[in-house]
Structures are given as structure tokens and as C-alpha cells.
Amino acid sequence: MTSSSTNGARARLALVTGGLGGLGTEICRQLAQAGRRVVAADLPASEARLTAFREATAGFGEAIGHEAMDVSDHEACAALIGRLEREHGGVDILVNAAGITRDASLRKMTPAQWHELMRVNLDGLFNTCHAVVEGMSTRGFGRIVNISSVNGQTGQFGQTNYSAAKAGVHGFSMALARETARKGVTVNTVSPGYCDTPMVAAVPAEIRAQIVAGIPVGRLGQPADIARAVTFLSADDAGYLTGVNLPVNGGYFMSF
Ligand code: CAA
């Protein structure tokens, strides 16, 4: 990974969890396009998945790197973020895009489906933010963008676990935004609607077709639609935007 931008200043370092995923890869690409150095953190990946990621990010050379990290492991998050602080001067932008589904109606949901999801989608947020917040506050700059979901706003049949966690993501963002506002650290949420990703492709086709029919824009979101919102909220001059939830859902759920 290169460590400076073209004007000689240290390019800001972005850490993207779920960085090899459907949304994460495009977020990495757009952040690199915006001049950031990017570390895509994800579970240890198969060679095929890593090759697909390298191909998708090939145009960005050394600006995008990859590290294995399980967001549900507090010590692993602290270790990687500590190393990035020592080796690269600190994580300036944190994007929490790691997330899983464990869909089942509540009467069929097992405790394992509940707890696995909470460990990734909510504990993961605590683990990564806990590790970056001190350094960002000390340096007087930070951008944290947490990926929630339209289903955290509306609730979805079969997703009591996911909807609860995703609503929790924005509660977390608002609380942390208050704690860090005076330190130059903003904390915001992006709430994607249904996007063209493997997660949504796993929804039964008939249900997916009904959902797409209810999207006013008339199509699934593209990862680029979401990455654009993340890049906007993580810009250096976005310092007055904090505690915001930015829905990007093609009009699927409109609200104040
Ligand atoms: N609304 C109302 N009723 C529904 C329903 C719905 N959406 N889905 C099923 N039902 C009804 C069925 O008609 C059936 O009724 P009867 O008992 O009267 O026959 C009953 O509920 C079936 O209940 P089950 O608990 O047996 O449901 P199931 O096991 O068949 O399926 C499910 C449950 C697997 C969760 C399935 O509904 C499903 O896959 N839903 C899609 C969930 C979804 O949208 N996930 C999003 C994943 S992508 C994502 O999360 C990304 C993002 O951020 C947007």
C-alpha cells in the first residue's frame, strides 16, 4: 500500500469491514478513487474470492490492500487496528459494512441464529469503533460510516434478528456521534435498500420479485449507489454531517 498522496501529504487511511463483500468491494473502489488508501478487512477468504477481489480492484494498484479480520472478535479488531496505527499512522475512516443474515420467522428462529447475527452485525460495530475512537479523537479527525438497512427502519418478515440489529446500528451511530462531535469525528449511518448483492440474491426468487415490484425506481440498488453515499459522508469536508441516517433505497421506504 502506498503511504502518500500526490501532493506529498499522508493520504487518509480507510478500513472497510466486509471489504470483500457485495457492497464492501465497491466501497473500497470508490474510496480509493477519492484518493484514500484502503484496507479491506474480511474473514479469511478462499483463493477464488481473493482473486475476484484482486481483479475487481486491480486498477487501483497498491492503494487497496486486504487483511483478514473477524469483526466479532474484539481482540482481533484491536490487534489489526493497532498495527495499522503503528504502520500507517492511524485509521482515519472506518466503514462498517460487515453483515450477515440468518432469516427465519421468530417462531422458527434458533438461539444460534439470533446470537450469530448479533455477534457480527452489532458486536462487530462495538469492536471496530472501540478500537478506532481513541486514535481518531486524539488526531482530531475521523469519519465512521456504519451500514444499516431499510429493514432496520421498516422491519421485515423473517428478520427479527436482522431488523433489531440494523435499527441498533443507527442508535449506536447517534450515541457515538454525540460522544465524538467535539473531536472532529463524525459518525453516520447509510441504510441501503435491496441491492444487487449475493445477500439479496439468496432471498427466494418469488419474494425478491415482489420486493423489486415495490421499489419506485424500479430496480435493485447497485453497490455503486451505496458506495457513493459512503464516500460523500466520509469526505474531509463533511464535518458538519453527523448522527445522520442516509437511506439509499430507490424510494422503497420514504420518511422524514
Ligand atoms: N409477509 C407476510 N406473511 C408471510 C411472509 C411475508 N413476507 N412470508 C411468509 N409469510 C407467511 C406465509 O404465507 C405462511 O403463512 P401460513 O402459515 O398462513 O401458510 C407463513 O408466513 C410461513 O411462515 P414460516 O415461518 O413457515 O415462513 P417460512 O419458513 O416459509 O419463510 C422466510 C420465512 C425464510 C423468512 C421467508 O419469508 C423469507 O425468506 N423472507 C424474505 C426475508 C428477506 O427479505 N430477507 C432479506 C435478506 S437481504 C437483506 O437483508 C439485505 C438488506 O439489508 C435489504
PDB file of C-alpha atoms in Angstrom, residues 66-172:
ATOM      1  CA  HIS A  66      -6.519  -6.761   2.242  1.00  0.00           C
ATOM      2  CA  GLU A  67      -6.308  -8.084   5.806  1.00  0.00           C
ATOM      3  CA  ALA A  68      -8.098 -10.999   7.438  1.00  0.00           C
ATOM      4  CA  MET A  69     -10.159  -9.885  10.440  1.00  0.00           C
ATOM      5  CA  ASP A  70     -13.242 -11.289  12.139  1.00  0.00           C
ATOM      6  CA  VAL A  71     -15.324  -8.328  13.340  1.00  0.00           C
ATOM      7  CA  SER A  72     -16.933 -10.471  16.036  1.00  0.00           C
ATOM      8  CA  ASP A  73     -13.504 -10.944  17.682  1.00  0.00           C
ATOM      9  CA  HIS A  74     -12.718  -7.935  19.897  1.00  0.00           C
ATOM     10  CA  GLU A  75      -9.032  -8.776  20.279  1.00  0.00           C
ATOM     11  CA  ALA A  76      -8.565  -9.351  16.547  1.00  0.00           C
ATOM     12  CA  CYS A  77     -10.076  -5.919  15.779  1.00  0.00           C
ATOM     13  CA  ALA A  78      -7.871  -4.233  18.375  1.00  0.00           C
ATOM     14  CA  ALA A  79      -4.783  -6.042  17.039  1.00  0.00           C
ATOM     15  CA  LEU A  80      -5.292  -5.118  13.374  1.00  0.00           C
ATOM     16  CA  ILE A  81      -6.288  -1.521  14.092  1.00  0.00           C
ATOM     17  CA  GLY A  82      -3.331  -1.162  16.480  1.00  0.00           C
ATOM     18  CA  ARG A  83      -0.986  -2.432  13.779  1.00  0.00           C
ATOM     19  CA  LEU A  84      -2.467  -0.045  11.189  1.00  0.00           C
ATOM     20  CA  GLU A  85      -1.930   2.809  13.670  1.00  0.00           C
ATOM     21  CA  ARG A  86       1.729   1.859  14.091  1.00  0.00           C
ATOM     22  CA  GLU A  87       2.459   1.125  10.444  1.00  0.00           C
ATOM     23  CA  HIS A  88       0.365   3.774   8.696  1.00  0.00           C
ATOM     24  CA  GLY A  89      -0.266   6.483  11.295  1.00  0.00           C
ATOM     25  CA  GLY A  90      -3.841   5.537  12.096  1.00  0.00           C
ATOM     26  CA  VAL A  91      -7.251   4.668  10.691  1.00  0.00           C
ATOM     27  CA  ASP A  92      -8.955   7.898   9.584  1.00  0.00           C
ATOM     28  CA  ILE A  93     -12.079   6.415   8.011  1.00  0.00           C
ATOM     29  CA  LEU A  94     -13.912   3.340   9.285  1.00  0.00           C
ATOM     30  CA  VAL A  95     -16.707   1.796   7.237  1.00  0.00           C
ATOM     31  CA  ASN A  96     -18.592  -0.992   8.972  1.00  0.00           C
ATOM     32  CA  ALA A  97     -20.019  -2.983   6.070  1.00  0.00           C
ATOM     33  CA  ALA A  98     -19.642  -6.496   7.533  1.00  0.00           C
ATOM     34  CA  GLY A  99     -23.038  -8.067   7.993  1.00  0.00           C
ATOM     35  CA  ILE A 100     -24.876 -11.365   7.758  1.00  0.00           C
ATOM     36  CA  THR A 101     -28.456 -12.583   7.565  1.00  0.00           C
ATOM     37  CA  ARG A 102     -29.952 -15.533   9.418  1.00  0.00           C
ATOM     38  CA  ASP A 103     -33.538 -15.246   8.174  1.00  0.00           C
ATOM     39  CA  ALA A 104     -36.318 -17.201   9.907  1.00  0.00           C
ATOM     40  CA  SER A 105     -39.659 -16.265  11.395  1.00  0.00           C
ATOM     41  CA  LEU A 106     -39.317 -15.822  15.141  1.00  0.00           C
ATOM     42  CA  ARG A 107     -41.183 -18.998  15.937  1.00  0.00           C
ATOM     43  CA  LYS A 108     -38.605 -20.951  13.908  1.00  0.00           C
ATOM     44  CA  MET A 109     -35.530 -18.917  14.821  1.00  0.00           C
ATOM     45  CA  THR A 110     -32.918 -20.733  16.885  1.00  0.00           C
ATOM     46  CA  PRO A 111     -30.866 -19.036  19.600  1.00  0.00           C
ATOM     47  CA  ALA A 112     -27.817 -19.710  17.387  1.00  0.00           C
ATOM     48  CA  GLN A 113     -29.385 -17.722  14.501  1.00  0.00           C
ATOM     49  CA  TRP A 114     -30.063 -14.838  16.880  1.00  0.00           C
ATOM     50  CA  HIS A 115     -26.641 -14.791  18.549  1.00  0.00           C
ATOM     51  CA  GLU A 116     -24.524 -15.371  15.403  1.00  0.00           C
ATOM     52  CA  LEU A 117     -26.163 -12.406  13.748  1.00  0.00           C
ATOM     53  CA  MET A 118     -25.804 -10.133  16.786  1.00  0.00           C
ATOM     54  CA  ARG A 119     -22.130 -11.036  17.142  1.00  0.00           C
ATOM     55  CA  VAL A 120     -21.355  -9.878  13.600  1.00  0.00           C
ATOM     56  CA  ASN A 121     -23.883  -7.108  12.930  1.00  0.00           C
ATOM     57  CA  LEU A 122     -23.840  -5.388  16.315  1.00  0.00           C
ATOM     58  CA  ASP A 123     -20.898  -6.623  18.414  1.00  0.00           C
ATOM     59  CA  GLY A 124     -18.775  -6.042  15.302  1.00  0.00           C
ATOM     60  CA  LEU A 125     -19.668  -2.375  15.401  1.00  0.00           C
ATOM     61  CA  PHE A 126     -18.617  -2.106  19.022  1.00  0.00           C
ATOM     62  CA  ASN A 127     -15.372  -3.977  18.407  1.00  0.00           C
ATOM     63  CA  THR A 128     -14.154  -1.854  15.498  1.00  0.00           C
ATOM     64  CA  CYS A 129     -15.383   1.519  16.770  1.00  0.00           C
ATOM     65  CA  HIS A 130     -13.934   0.784  20.215  1.00  0.00           C
ATOM     66  CA  ALA A 131     -10.537   0.252  18.617  1.00  0.00           C
ATOM     67  CA  VAL A 132     -10.506   3.384  16.413  1.00  0.00           C
ATOM     68  CA  VAL A 133     -12.215   6.008  18.547  1.00  0.00           C
ATOM     69  CA  GLU A 134      -9.262   6.910  20.760  1.00  0.00           C
ATOM     70  CA  GLY A 135      -6.829   7.443  17.886  1.00  0.00           C
ATOM     71  CA  MET A 136      -9.324   9.411  15.795  1.00  0.00           C
ATOM     72  CA  SER A 137     -10.179  11.653  18.756  1.00  0.00           C
ATOM     73  CA  THR A 138      -6.531  12.273  19.599  1.00  0.00           C
ATOM     74  CA  ARG A 139      -5.689  13.158  15.998  1.00  0.00           C
ATOM     75  CA  GLY A 140      -8.818  15.353  15.743  1.00  0.00           C
ATOM     76  CA  PHE A 141     -10.185  13.722  12.621  1.00  0.00           C
ATOM     77  CA  GLY A 142     -12.324  10.696  11.916  1.00  0.00           C
ATOM     78  CA  ARG A 143     -15.142   9.509   9.695  1.00  0.00           C
ATOM     79  CA  ILE A 144     -17.166   6.491  10.773  1.00  0.00           C
ATOM     80  CA  VAL A 145     -19.866   5.193   8.430  1.00  0.00           C
ATOM     81  CA  ASN A 146     -21.990   2.285   9.610  1.00  0.00           C
ATOM     82  CA  ILE A 147     -24.050   0.281   7.144  1.00  0.00           C
ATOM     83  CA  SER A 148     -27.591  -0.374   8.376  1.00  0.00           C
ATOM     84  CA  SER A 149     -30.559  -1.405   6.198  1.00  0.00           C
ATOM     85  CA  VAL A 150     -34.019  -0.315   5.150  1.00  0.00           C
ATOM     86  CA  ASN A 151     -35.172  -3.383   7.060  1.00  0.00           C
ATOM     87  CA  GLY A 152     -33.949  -1.782  10.279  1.00  0.00           C
ATOM     88  CA  GLN A 153     -36.350   1.069   9.540  1.00  0.00           C
ATOM     89  CA  THR A 154     -39.378  -0.942   8.436  1.00  0.00           C
ATOM     90  CA  GLY A 155     -38.935  -4.398   9.969  1.00  0.00           C
ATOM     91  CA  GLN A 156     -39.073  -7.385   7.616  1.00  0.00           C
ATOM     92  CA  PHE A 157     -40.901 -10.691   7.898  1.00  0.00           C
ATOM     93  CA  GLY A 158     -38.335 -13.303   8.871  1.00  0.00           C
ATOM     94  CA  GLN A 159     -35.786 -10.783  10.147  1.00  0.00           C
ATOM     95  CA  THR A 160     -36.476 -10.001  13.800  1.00  0.00           C
ATOM     96  CA  ASN A 161     -32.746 -10.536  14.415  1.00  0.00           C
ATOM     97  CA  TYR A 162     -31.516  -8.516  11.414  1.00  0.00           C
ATOM     98  CA  SER A 163     -34.080  -5.714  11.805  1.00  0.00           C
ATOM     99  CA  ALA A 164     -33.263  -5.372  15.510  1.00  0.00           C
ATOM    100  CA  ALA A 165     -29.529  -5.256  14.838  1.00  0.00           C
ATOM    101  CA  LYS A 166     -29.844  -2.806  11.940  1.00  0.00           C
ATOM    102  CA  ALA A 167     -32.090  -0.466  13.960  1.00  0.00           C
ATOM    103  CA  GLY A 168     -29.457  -0.787  16.688  1.00  0.00           C
ATOM    104  CA  VAL A 169     -26.757   0.285  14.238  1.00  0.00           C
ATOM    105  CA  HIS A 170     -28.282   3.736  13.919  1.00  0.00           C
ATOM    106  CA  GLY A 171     -28.908   4.056  17.660  1.00  0.00           C
ATOM    107  CA  PHE A 172     -25.217   3.264  18.138  1.00  0.00           C
TER     108      PHE A 172
END
